[in-house]
Amino acid sequence: GRFLSVVRARAGMAAMFANVANSAQQITGLLLAAVRVRPGLLMDAVVKFATSPKATAEYVSSKSKFMTTRLENEVSQMSSDINEILLNPSVYESAKEWTRKHVYFMQSAVDSVIGPVVWLGGYNQAIEAGLSEIDAVRAGDSAVRETQGSQAPEDIASFETGSAFYRMFTQFAGYFNMNANLLGTEFVKVSRDMGLKKGAGRGLYVLTLGLLAPAIVGELIMQLFKGGPDDDDKDGEYLDDWLASVLGYGLLRYTTAMAPGVGPAINATVNTLNNKPYDDRISTAPAISMIEAAVKAPTDLYKTIVENGKPSKAIKEVATLISMTVGVPASAAAKPVGYLADVSAGRVAPTGPVDAVRGTITGTASPASKQ
């Protein structure tokens, strides 16, 4: 059990540490928040935070113990730990411990902005509705917890708990479970309080901001970081590929992610319709995929050196092997190194300075730049 827990944690580290694209996708949290909080109040909170970020964060923390824990215990502790690591750069155990605690440091940085904005909007909405101070604070806490997620033990869904082996297959499912719960709760409220006919407008609003918009915007952000979708039909036109990716496959993946276990099977079935055989398999768990990549590392490294294999693939797999065995986020460094190695080997030719910077940050070559 201990071994499987460590493997799961290190797989999460390898996938999420310094993941710029995933961090950028967190802005879709404001769309989810609009299901619970009026957009106008969210915009007022955005303006307030933008003009006085420190004062706003302190105000929110002074009102809510939940937000104090979410902000100070995560962000402030992260800052102090960074300073400690910088002062003791040769202490391996300290570096590994800091990495373990702050795998999601980029995501936490984004949440330190989104969280207070959502809380303030929820709090002000409750005050306007005439709720007491205590209930308004609770409303702000609820808005954050139910639209941005929470990793507090009491907020973990029951299906995410269980043995170490079982939890291997529920990794990263918490966000989508939260989204599914939000949608389910809101649709039940519409049906109960307004009826299906009178509540059709509210239902469409919830569907749009609670599912369609986050899925579409999130996929759009991911495709921009990837350099856009590939020209699958080789017709020289990319508009149809953008539409298929953002409005088709992206929306499907987002929706099916709300059904752990079933979602991967549905995605694999749909992927058989494209010309990419590598995405037809059913991914069982992120940790297992990481182990598979680590096992392939020696062979692909040999092919790269002796048989002119793909440098980036070997570098990423070796980095995954290091991440899974040593416990430090080598995968983050492998992204720029692997990309630049492909450029040096002539396998990738950036289309311009912007494409080169994007590829270096993400480690992914755009379809147009592949040779």
PDB file of N, CA and C in Angstrom, residues 234-309:
ATOM      1  N   LYS A 234      -5.381  16.230 -43.822  1.00  0.00           N
ATOM      2  CA  LYS A 234      -4.318  16.651 -44.746  1.00  0.00           C
ATOM      3  C   LYS A 234      -4.852  17.463 -45.927  1.00  0.00           C
ATOM      4  N   ASP A 235      -5.835  18.336 -45.640  1.00  0.00           N
ATOM      5  CA  ASP A 235      -6.385  19.153 -46.719  1.00  0.00           C
ATOM      6  C   ASP A 235      -5.820  20.564 -46.731  1.00  0.00           C
ATOM      7  N   GLY A 236      -4.891  20.835 -45.819  1.00  0.00           N
ATOM      8  CA  GLY A 236      -4.274  22.148 -45.770  1.00  0.00           C
ATOM      9  C   GLY A 236      -5.093  23.189 -45.039  1.00  0.00           C
ATOM     10  N   GLU A 237      -6.268  22.820 -44.574  1.00  0.00           N
ATOM     11  CA  GLU A 237      -7.142  23.735 -43.835  1.00  0.00           C
ATOM     12  C   GLU A 237      -7.220  23.286 -42.381  1.00  0.00           C
ATOM     13  N   TYR A 238      -7.139  24.258 -41.467  1.00  0.00           N
ATOM     14  CA  TYR A 238      -7.118  23.918 -40.046  1.00  0.00           C
ATOM     15  C   TYR A 238      -8.392  24.305 -39.306  1.00  0.00           C
ATOM     16  N   LEU A 239      -9.274  25.080 -39.939  1.00  0.00           N
ATOM     17  CA  LEU A 239     -10.480  25.527 -39.244  1.00  0.00           C
ATOM     18  C   LEU A 239     -11.343  24.342 -38.828  1.00  0.00           C
ATOM     19  N   ASP A 240     -11.503  23.363 -39.721  1.00  0.00           N
ATOM     20  CA  ASP A 240     -12.318  22.202 -39.384  1.00  0.00           C
ATOM     21  C   ASP A 240     -11.691  21.397 -38.251  1.00  0.00           C
ATOM     22  N   ASP A 241     -10.351  21.372 -38.202  1.00  0.00           N
ATOM     23  CA  ASP A 241      -9.667  20.644 -37.133  1.00  0.00           C
ATOM     24  C   ASP A 241      -9.814  21.366 -35.797  1.00  0.00           C
ATOM     25  N   TRP A 242      -9.772  22.706 -35.815  1.00  0.00           N
ATOM     26  CA  TRP A 242      -9.996  23.480 -34.600  1.00  0.00           C
ATOM     27  C   TRP A 242     -11.413  23.238 -34.065  1.00  0.00           C
ATOM     28  N   LEU A 243     -12.394  23.283 -34.960  1.00  0.00           N
ATOM     29  CA  LEU A 243     -13.783  23.081 -34.542  1.00  0.00           C
ATOM     30  C   LEU A 243     -13.995  21.673 -33.999  1.00  0.00           C
ATOM     31  N   ALA A 244     -13.406  20.684 -34.688  1.00  0.00           N
ATOM     32  CA  ALA A 244     -13.567  19.300 -34.232  1.00  0.00           C
ATOM     33  C   ALA A 244     -12.919  19.095 -32.877  1.00  0.00           C
ATOM     34  N   SER A 245     -11.773  19.752 -32.663  1.00  0.00           N
ATOM     35  CA  SER A 245     -11.055  19.576 -31.406  1.00  0.00           C
ATOM     36  C   SER A 245     -11.753  20.289 -30.253  1.00  0.00           C
ATOM     37  N   VAL A 246     -12.087  21.564 -30.462  1.00  0.00           N
ATOM     38  CA  VAL A 246     -12.641  22.381 -29.380  1.00  0.00           C
ATOM     39  C   VAL A 246     -14.100  22.047 -29.094  1.00  0.00           C
ATOM     40  N   LEU A 247     -14.897  21.877 -30.150  1.00  0.00           N
ATOM     41  CA  LEU A 247     -16.326  21.627 -29.968  1.00  0.00           C
ATOM     42  C   LEU A 247     -16.681  20.143 -29.981  1.00  0.00           C
ATOM     43  N   GLY A 248     -15.742  19.311 -30.399  1.00  0.00           N
ATOM     44  CA  GLY A 248     -16.011  17.882 -30.493  1.00  0.00           C
ATOM     45  C   GLY A 248     -15.288  17.068 -29.449  1.00  0.00           C
ATOM     46  N   TYR A 249     -14.040  16.695 -29.760  1.00  0.00           N
ATOM     47  CA  TYR A 249     -13.279  15.813 -28.876  1.00  0.00           C
ATOM     48  C   TYR A 249     -13.058  16.426 -27.491  1.00  0.00           C
ATOM     49  N   GLY A 250     -12.784  17.744 -27.455  1.00  0.00           N
ATOM     50  CA  GLY A 250     -12.535  18.388 -26.168  1.00  0.00           C
ATOM     51  C   GLY A 250     -13.750  18.346 -25.270  1.00  0.00           C
ATOM     52  N   LEU A 251     -14.903  18.654 -25.829  1.00  0.00           N
ATOM     53  CA  LEU A 251     -16.143  18.623 -25.061  1.00  0.00           C
ATOM     54  C   LEU A 251     -16.472  17.198 -24.614  1.00  0.00           C
ATOM     55  N   LEU A 252     -16.201  16.234 -25.496  1.00  0.00           N
ATOM     56  CA  LEU A 252     -16.460  14.837 -25.146  1.00  0.00           C
ATOM     57  C   LEU A 252     -15.571  14.385 -23.999  1.00  0.00           C
ATOM     58  N   ARG A 253     -14.279  14.708 -24.081  1.00  0.00           N
ATOM     59  CA  ARG A 253     -13.347  14.298 -23.021  1.00  0.00           C
ATOM     60  C   ARG A 253     -13.727  14.918 -21.687  1.00  0.00           C
ATOM     61  N   TYR A 254     -14.104  16.188 -21.713  1.00  0.00           N
ATOM     62  CA  TYR A 254     -14.470  16.880 -20.479  1.00  0.00           C
ATOM     63  C   TYR A 254     -15.700  16.239 -19.848  1.00  0.00           C
ATOM     64  N   THR A 255     -16.697  15.955 -20.676  1.00  0.00           N
ATOM     65  CA  THR A 255     -17.946  15.393 -20.168  1.00  0.00           C
ATOM     66  C   THR A 255     -17.748  13.977 -19.626  1.00  0.00           C
ATOM     67  N   THR A 256     -17.046  13.145 -20.381  1.00  0.00           N
ATOM     68  CA  THR A 256     -16.857  11.762 -19.955  1.00  0.00           C
ATOM     69  C   THR A 256     -15.928  11.652 -18.752  1.00  0.00           C
ATOM     70  N   ALA A 257     -15.103  12.682 -18.514  1.00  0.00           N
ATOM     71  CA  ALA A 257     -14.231  12.665 -17.343  1.00  0.00           C
ATOM     72  C   ALA A 257     -15.031  12.676 -16.051  1.00  0.00           C
ATOM     73  N   MET A 258     -16.300  13.076 -16.140  1.00  0.00           N
ATOM     74  CA  MET A 258     -17.153  13.090 -14.955  1.00  0.00           C
ATOM     75  C   MET A 258     -17.632  11.690 -14.583  1.00  0.00           C
ATOM     76  N   ALA A 259     -17.313  10.709 -15.426  1.00  0.00           N
ATOM     77  CA  ALA A 259     -17.701   9.319 -15.159  1.00  0.00           C
ATOM     78  C   ALA A 259     -16.442   8.461 -15.108  1.00  0.00           C
ATOM     79  N   PRO A 260     -15.745   8.433 -13.956  1.00  0.00           N
ATOM     80  CA  PRO A 260     -14.502   7.658 -13.842  1.00  0.00           C
ATOM     81  C   PRO A 260     -14.706   6.204 -14.238  1.00  0.00           C
ATOM     82  N   GLY A 261     -13.758   5.672 -15.004  1.00  0.00           N
ATOM     83  CA  GLY A 261     -13.846   4.289 -15.450  1.00  0.00           C
ATOM     84  C   GLY A 261     -14.569   4.162 -16.773  1.00  0.00           C
ATOM     85  N   VAL A 262     -15.732   4.804 -16.886  1.00  0.00           N
ATOM     86  CA  VAL A 262     -16.503   4.749 -18.121  1.00  0.00           C
ATOM     87  C   VAL A 262     -15.932   5.706 -19.161  1.00  0.00           C
ATOM     88  N   GLY A 263     -15.508   6.881 -18.709  1.00  0.00           N
ATOM     89  CA  GLY A 263     -14.994   7.899 -19.622  1.00  0.00           C
ATOM     90  C   GLY A 263     -13.869   7.434 -20.522  1.00  0.00           C
ATOM     91  N   PRO A 264     -12.790   6.819 -19.977  1.00  0.00           N
ATOM     92  CA  PRO A 264     -11.701   6.356 -20.836  1.00  0.00           C
ATOM     93  C   PRO A 264     -12.151   5.363 -21.904  1.00  0.00           C
ATOM     94  N   ALA A 265     -13.103   4.504 -21.564  1.00  0.00           N
ATOM     95  CA  ALA A 265     -13.598   3.532 -22.537  1.00  0.00           C
ATOM     96  C   ALA A 265     -14.325   4.237 -23.683  1.00  0.00           C
ATOM     97  N   ILE A 266     -15.134   5.253 -23.345  1.00  0.00           N
ATOM     98  CA  ILE A 266     -15.854   6.007 -24.377  1.00  0.00           C
ATOM     99  C   ILE A 266     -14.869   6.749 -25.269  1.00  0.00           C
ATOM    100  N   ASN A 267     -13.879   7.396 -24.647  1.00  0.00           N
ATOM    101  CA  ASN A 267     -12.886   8.133 -25.423  1.00  0.00           C
ATOM    102  C   ASN A 267     -12.104   7.226 -26.359  1.00  0.00           C
ATOM    103  N   ALA A 268     -11.719   6.066 -25.882  1.00  0.00           N
ATOM    104  CA  ALA A 268     -10.965   5.129 -26.713  1.00  0.00           C
ATOM    105  C   ALA A 268     -11.799   4.673 -27.909  1.00  0.00           C
ATOM    106  N   THR A 269     -13.091   4.465 -27.691  1.00  0.00           N
ATOM    107  CA  THR A 269     -13.979   4.060 -28.778  1.00  0.00           C
ATOM    108  C   THR A 269     -14.084   5.147 -29.840  1.00  0.00           C
ATOM    109  N   VAL A 270     -14.271   6.393 -29.407  1.00  0.00           N
ATOM    110  CA  VAL A 270     -14.373   7.510 -30.349  1.00  0.00           C
ATOM    111  C   VAL A 270     -13.051   7.723 -31.082  1.00  0.00           C
ATOM    112  N   ASN A 271     -11.932   7.560 -30.376  1.00  0.00           N
ATOM    113  CA  ASN A 271     -10.626   7.790 -30.985  1.00  0.00           C
ATOM    114  C   ASN A 271     -10.288   6.799 -32.091  1.00  0.00           C
ATOM    115  N   THR A 272     -10.985   5.670 -32.133  1.00  0.00           N
ATOM    116  CA  THR A 272     -10.737   4.715 -33.220  1.00  0.00           C
ATOM    117  C   THR A 272     -11.163   5.287 -34.568  1.00  0.00           C
ATOM    118  N   LEU A 273     -11.942   6.373 -34.546  1.00  0.00           N
ATOM    119  CA  LEU A 273     -12.400   6.983 -35.789  1.00  0.00           C
ATOM    120  C   LEU A 273     -11.340   7.864 -36.428  1.00  0.00           C
ATOM    121  N   ASN A 274     -10.282   8.250 -35.664  1.00  0.00           N
ATOM    122  CA  ASN A 274      -9.238   9.082 -36.263  1.00  0.00           C
ATOM    123  C   ASN A 274      -8.102   8.202 -36.767  1.00  0.00           C
ATOM    124  N   ASN A 275      -7.066   8.882 -37.285  1.00  0.00           N
ATOM    125  CA  ASN A 275      -5.937   8.136 -37.845  1.00  0.00           C
ATOM    126  C   ASN A 275      -4.736   8.114 -36.909  1.00  0.00           C
ATOM    127  N   LYS A 276      -5.019   8.141 -35.607  1.00  0.00           N
ATOM    128  CA  LYS A 276      -3.951   8.112 -34.613  1.00  0.00           C
ATOM    129  C   LYS A 276      -4.083   6.837 -33.779  1.00  0.00           C
ATOM    130  N   PRO A 277      -3.397   5.779 -34.128  1.00  0.00           N
ATOM    131  CA  PRO A 277      -3.551   4.514 -33.398  1.00  0.00           C
ATOM    132  C   PRO A 277      -3.088   4.579 -31.954  1.00  0.00           C
ATOM    133  N   TYR A 278      -2.219   5.550 -31.630  1.00  0.00           N
ATOM    134  CA  TYR A 278      -1.680   5.601 -30.271  1.00  0.00           C
ATOM    135  C   TYR A 278      -2.703   6.046 -29.237  1.00  0.00           C
ATOM    136  N   ASP A 279      -3.823   6.645 -29.657  1.00  0.00           N
ATOM    137  CA  ASP A 279      -4.813   7.093 -28.669  1.00  0.00           C
ATOM    138  C   ASP A 279      -6.043   6.176 -28.625  1.00  0.00           C
ATOM    139  N   ASP A 280      -5.912   4.972 -29.206  1.00  0.00           N
ATOM    140  CA  ASP A 280      -7.039   4.047 -29.213  1.00  0.00           C
ATOM    141  C   ASP A 280      -7.085   3.162 -27.978  1.00  0.00           C
ATOM    142  N   ARG A 281      -6.027   3.155 -27.189  1.00  0.00           N
ATOM    143  CA  ARG A 281      -5.989   2.308 -26.007  1.00  0.00           C
ATOM    144  C   ARG A 281      -6.719   2.979 -24.842  1.00  0.00           C
ATOM    145  N   ILE A 282      -7.197   2.178 -23.923  1.00  0.00           N
ATOM    146  CA  ILE A 282      -7.889   2.694 -22.740  1.00  0.00           C
ATOM    147  C   ILE A 282      -6.857   2.954 -21.643  1.00  0.00           C
ATOM    148  N   SER A 283      -6.652   4.227 -21.303  1.00  0.00           N
ATOM    149  CA  SER A 283      -5.699   4.573 -20.247  1.00  0.00           C
ATOM    150  C   SER A 283      -6.320   4.225 -18.897  1.00  0.00           C
ATOM    151  N   THR A 284      -5.686   3.365 -18.165  1.00  0.00           N
ATOM    152  CA  THR A 284      -6.268   2.883 -16.912  1.00  0.00           C
ATOM    153  C   THR A 284      -6.025   3.830 -15.743  1.00  0.00           C
ATOM    154  N   ALA A 285      -4.833   4.343 -15.632  1.00  0.00           N
ATOM    155  CA  ALA A 285      -4.498   5.231 -14.528  1.00  0.00           C
ATOM    156  C   ALA A 285      -3.238   5.994 -14.883  1.00  0.00           C
ATOM    157  N   PRO A 286      -3.131   7.286 -14.482  1.00  0.00           N
ATOM    158  CA  PRO A 286      -1.932   8.060 -14.783  1.00  0.00           C
ATOM    159  C   PRO A 286      -0.660   7.389 -14.280  1.00  0.00           C
ATOM    160  N   ALA A 287      -0.710   6.824 -13.074  1.00  0.00           N
ATOM    161  CA  ALA A 287       0.488   6.198 -12.508  1.00  0.00           C
ATOM    162  C   ALA A 287       0.951   5.019 -13.350  1.00  0.00           C
ATOM    163  N   ILE A 288       0.009   4.231 -13.865  1.00  0.00           N
ATOM    164  CA  ILE A 288       0.374   3.083 -14.688  1.00  0.00           C
ATOM    165  C   ILE A 288       0.998   3.547 -16.000  1.00  0.00           C
ATOM    166  N   SER A 289       0.451   4.619 -16.578  1.00  0.00           N
ATOM    167  CA  SER A 289       1.033   5.169 -17.801  1.00  0.00           C
ATOM    168  C   SER A 289       2.458   5.652 -17.553  1.00  0.00           C
ATOM    169  N   MET A 290       2.674   6.268 -16.385  1.00  0.00           N
ATOM    170  CA  MET A 290       4.017   6.730 -16.035  1.00  0.00           C
ATOM    171  C   MET A 290       4.983   5.565 -15.893  1.00  0.00           C
ATOM    172  N   ILE A 291       4.525   4.492 -15.284  1.00  0.00           N
ATOM    173  CA  ILE A 291       5.372   3.309 -15.126  1.00  0.00           C
ATOM    174  C   ILE A 291       5.734   2.732 -16.493  1.00  0.00           C
ATOM    175  N   GLU A 292       4.752   2.693 -17.404  1.00  0.00           N
ATOM    176  CA  GLU A 292       5.015   2.200 -18.745  1.00  0.00           C
ATOM    177  C   GLU A 292       6.084   3.036 -19.437  1.00  0.00           C
ATOM    178  N   ALA A 293       5.991   4.357 -19.302  1.00  0.00           N
ATOM    179  CA  ALA A 293       6.979   5.241 -19.913  1.00  0.00           C
ATOM    180  C   ALA A 293       8.363   5.029 -19.295  1.00  0.00           C
ATOM    181  N   ALA A 294       8.396   4.854 -17.967  1.00  0.00           N
ATOM    182  CA  ALA A 294       9.680   4.644 -17.287  1.00  0.00           C
ATOM    183  C   ALA A 294      10.344   3.345 -17.739  1.00  0.00           C
ATOM    184  N   VAL A 295       9.537   2.310 -17.929  1.00  0.00           N
ATOM    185  CA  VAL A 295      10.079   1.016 -18.357  1.00  0.00           C
ATOM    186  C   VAL A 295      10.670   1.106 -19.766  1.00  0.00           C
ATOM    187  N   LYS A 296      10.068   1.933 -20.612  1.00  0.00           N
ATOM    188  CA  LYS A 296      10.537   2.073 -21.989  1.00  0.00           C
ATOM    189  C   LYS A 296      11.795   2.938 -22.107  1.00  0.00           C
ATOM    190  N   ALA A 297      12.132   3.663 -21.052  1.00  0.00           N
ATOM    191  CA  ALA A 297      13.220   4.641 -21.115  1.00  0.00           C
ATOM    192  C   ALA A 297      14.544   4.056 -21.610  1.00  0.00           C
ATOM    193  N   PRO A 298      15.054   2.956 -21.060  1.00  0.00           N
ATOM    194  CA  PRO A 298      16.348   2.434 -21.531  1.00  0.00           C
ATOM    195  C   PRO A 298      16.343   2.075 -23.012  1.00  0.00           C
ATOM    196  N   THR A 299      15.272   1.441 -23.476  1.00  0.00           N
ATOM    197  CA  THR A 299      15.197   1.038 -24.888  1.00  0.00           C
ATOM    198  C   THR A 299      15.161   2.237 -25.814  1.00  0.00           C
ATOM    199  N   ASP A 300      14.309   3.230 -25.494  1.00  0.00           N
ATOM    200  CA  ASP A 300      14.197   4.405 -26.357  1.00  0.00           C
ATOM    201  C   ASP A 300      15.458   5.264 -26.300  1.00  0.00           C
ATOM    202  N   LEU A 301      16.143   5.272 -25.172  1.00  0.00           N
ATOM    203  CA  LEU A 301      17.407   5.995 -25.084  1.00  0.00           C
ATOM    204  C   LEU A 301      18.446   5.343 -25.996  1.00  0.00           C
ATOM    205  N   TYR A 302      18.479   4.020 -26.003  1.00  0.00           N
ATOM    206  CA  TYR A 302      19.390   3.285 -26.890  1.00  0.00           C
ATOM    207  C   TYR A 302      19.062   3.583 -28.354  1.00  0.00           C
ATOM    208  N   LYS A 303      17.781   3.575 -28.715  1.00  0.00           N
ATOM    209  CA  LYS A 303      17.383   3.842 -30.092  1.00  0.00           C
ATOM    210  C   LYS A 303      17.774   5.253 -30.516  1.00  0.00           C
ATOM    211  N   THR A 304      17.663   6.195 -29.583  1.00  0.00           N
ATOM    212  CA  THR A 304      18.010   7.573 -29.903  1.00  0.00           C
ATOM    213  C   THR A 304      19.506   7.709 -30.185  1.00  0.00           C
ATOM    214  N   ILE A 305      20.326   7.027 -29.406  1.00  0.00           N
ATOM    215  CA  ILE A 305      21.785   7.130 -29.551  1.00  0.00           C
ATOM    216  C   ILE A 305      22.289   6.336 -30.756  1.00  0.00           C
ATOM    217  N   VAL A 306      21.778   5.116 -30.925  1.00  0.00           N
ATOM    218  CA  VAL A 306      22.313   4.206 -31.943  1.00  0.00           C
ATOM    219  C   VAL A 306      21.533   4.234 -33.253  1.00  0.00           C
ATOM    220  N   GLU A 307      20.198   4.351 -33.166  1.00  0.00           N
ATOM    221  CA  GLU A 307      19.368   4.207 -34.352  1.00  0.00           C
ATOM    222  C   GLU A 307      18.684   5.505 -34.791  1.00  0.00           C
ATOM    223  N   ASN A 308      19.160   6.625 -34.331  1.00  0.00           N
ATOM    224  CA  ASN A 308      18.594   7.919 -34.721  1.00  0.00           C
ATOM    225  C   ASN A 308      17.118   8.023 -34.347  1.00  0.00           C
ATOM    226  N   GLY A 309      16.791   7.618 -33.110  1.00  0.00           N
ATOM    227  CA  GLY A 309      15.423   7.728 -32.623  1.00  0.00           C
ATOM    228  C   GLY A 309      15.072   9.162 -32.271  1.00  0.00           C
TER     229      GLY A 309
END
